[in-house]
Coordinates of C-alpha atoms in Angstrom, one line a residue:
X2 CA -29.7 -8.9 -28.9
X3 CA -27.2 -8.0 -31.3
X4 CA -29.7 -5.4 -33.3
X5 CA -28.2 -2.4 -30.9
X6 CA -25.1 -2.9 -32.7
X7 CA -26.2 -3.1 -35.9
X8 CA -28.0 0.0 -35.6
X9 CA -25.0 2.1 -33.9
X10 CA -23.2 0.8 -37.1
X11 CA -26.1 2.3 -39.2
X12 CA -25.7 5.7 -37.6
X13 CA -25.5 8.8 -40.3
X14 CA -21.8 10.1 -39.3
X15 CA -21.4 6.6 -41.3
X16 CA -24.2 6.2 -43.3
X17 CA -22.9 8.9 -45.5
X18 CA -22.3 7.7 -48.4
X19 CA -23.2 3.5 -49.0
X20 CA -21.2 2.1 -46.4
X21 CA -19.7 0.1 -46.2
X22 CA -18.8 -0.5 -49.9
X23 CA -16.2 -3.4 -49.0
X24 CA -15.3 -5.7 -46.7
X25 CA -15.0 -4.1 -43.1
X26 CA -12.1 -5.8 -40.3
X27 CA -13.4 -6.7 -36.8
X28 CA -10.4 -7.1 -34.5
X29 CA -10.7 -9.3 -31.8
X30 CA -7.9 -9.0 -28.9
X31 CA -8.6 -12.2 -27.4
X32 CA -8.0 -16.3 -28.3
X33 CA -10.3 -17.8 -30.5
X34 CA -13.0 -19.8 -28.2
X35 CA -13.3 -17.6 -26.0
X36 CA -16.1 -15.5 -25.1
X37 CA -15.5 -12.3 -26.8
X38 CA -14.0 -14.2 -30.0
X39 CA -17.7 -16.1 -30.0
X40 CA -20.1 -13.2 -30.2
X41 CA -17.8 -11.2 -32.0
X42 CA -18.2 -13.7 -34.4
X43 CA -22.0 -14.1 -34.4
X44 CA -22.4 -10.5 -34.3
X45 CA -20.5 -10.2 -37.4
X46 CA -23.1 -13.3 -39.0
X47 CA -26.1 -10.5 -38.3
X48 CA -23.7 -7.6 -39.9
X49 CA -22.9 -9.2 -42.9
X50 CA -26.5 -9.9 -43.4
X51 CA -27.2 -6.4 -42.5
X52 CA -25.4 -4.7 -44.1
X53 CA -24.5 -6.8 -47.7
X54 CA -21.1 -6.6 -46.9
X55 CA -18.3 -9.1 -45.4
X56 CA -17.6 -8.6 -41.7
X57 CA -14.2 -10.4 -41.3
X58 CA -13.0 -11.0 -37.9
X59 CA -9.5 -10.6 -37.5
X60 CA -7.6 -11.9 -34.1
X61 CA -4.6 -10.1 -32.7
X62 CA -5.1 -11.7 -29.2
X63 CA -2.1 -11.2 -26.2
X64 CA -1.2 -9.1 -23.5
X65 CA -4.4 -9.0 -22.1
X66 CA -6.6 -7.7 -24.7
X67 CA -3.9 -5.2 -25.7
X68 CA -2.5 -6.2 -29.2
X69 CA -6.3 -6.0 -30.3
X70 CA -7.4 -2.7 -28.9
X71 CA -4.1 -1.1 -29.8
X72 CA -4.2 -2.2 -33.6
X73 CA -7.8 -1.1 -33.9
X74 CA -6.1 2.8 -31.9
X75 CA -3.7 3.0 -34.8
X76 CA -5.8 1.3 -37.8
X77 CA -6.9 3.9 -40.4
X78 CA -9.5 5.4 -39.0
X79 CA -12.1 5.3 -42.9
X80 CA -14.8 3.0 -40.6
X81 CA -13.4 -0.3 -42.1
X82 CA -11.9 -1.2 -39.5
X83 CA -13.5 -1.7 -36.1
X84 CA -12.8 -3.9 -33.2
X85 CA -15.2 -5.6 -30.4
X86 CA -12.6 -4.1 -27.1
X87 CA -13.4 -6.0 -23.7
X88 CA -13.9 -3.4 -20.7
X89 CA -11.4 -5.2 -19.3
X90 CA -9.2 -3.1 -21.8
X91 CA -9.9 0.2 -20.1
X92 CA -11.2 -0.6 -16.9
X93 CA -8.9 -3.6 -15.6
X94 CA -5.8 -2.6 -17.6
X95 CA -4.3 1.0 -16.6
X96 CA -3.7 -0.6 -13.4
X97 CA -2.0 -3.5 -14.1
X98 CA -0.1 -2.0 -16.8
X99 CA 2.8 1.0 -16.5
X100 CA 1.8 2.0 -20.1
X101 CA -0.4 0.9 -21.9
X102 CA -0.4 1.3 -26.3
X103 CA -3.3 3.3 -26.3
X104 CA -5.3 6.3 -24.7
X105 CA -9.0 4.1 -24.1
X106 CA -10.3 8.0 -24.2
X107 CA -8.5 9.5 -26.6
X108 CA -8.1 6.6 -29.2
X109 CA -11.5 5.2 -29.8
X110 CA -15.0 6.5 -30.7
X111 CA -17.7 4.3 -28.4
X112 CA -20.2 3.3 -31.3
X113 CA -22.3 0.7 -29.2
X114 CA -22.4 -2.1 -26.9
X115 CA -22.9 -4.9 -28.0
X116 CA -24.0 -7.6 -25.0
X117 CA -23.6 -7.8 -21.2
X118 CA -21.8 -10.4 -19.7
X119 CA -21.5 -10.1 -16.4
X120 CA -18.9 -12.2 -14.6
X121 CA -20.0 -14.3 -11.2
X122 CA -18.3 -15.8 -8.6
X123 CA -18.7 -19.3 -8.4
X124 CA -18.0 -22.1 -5.8
X125 CA -18.6 -25.8 -6.1
X126 CA -21.9 -27.0 -5.2
X127 CA -21.1 -30.4 -3.5
X128 CA -18.5 -29.0 -1.2
X129 CA -19.9 -25.6 0.2
X130 CA -23.8 -24.7 1.1
X131 CA -23.2 -20.8 0.4
X132 CA -25.7 -19.9 -2.1
X133 CA -24.6 -16.1 -1.9
X134 CA -21.9 -14.0 -0.5
X135 CA -23.9 -13.2 3.0

């Protein structure tokens, strides 16, 4: 499931030198214990084994993920700061916030999809006989 991420990070542009030759900071813009945090921690375990270097999760939560996304956008572009950014930050937040501290089209290089984590509509099973939205 996380193999595409490891493969994406091993692209020739990043792998020119012996990358990584020091720990890589992985910024998450949502609180610990949430789905993005948990999946990022699983991914960093895989990446650490794959590349033989520590991938360290750094939580920068707040403002619907905008604080973490801004930290990634403003990081030194040396390949040692990456982030797991929710599509929420680039699709929904522009409609919710007058201004954002980043431009999703200009400030990020999208290097890999990590997983497909769909949201669903649910109802209490005991009270509603519905099985779909029809």
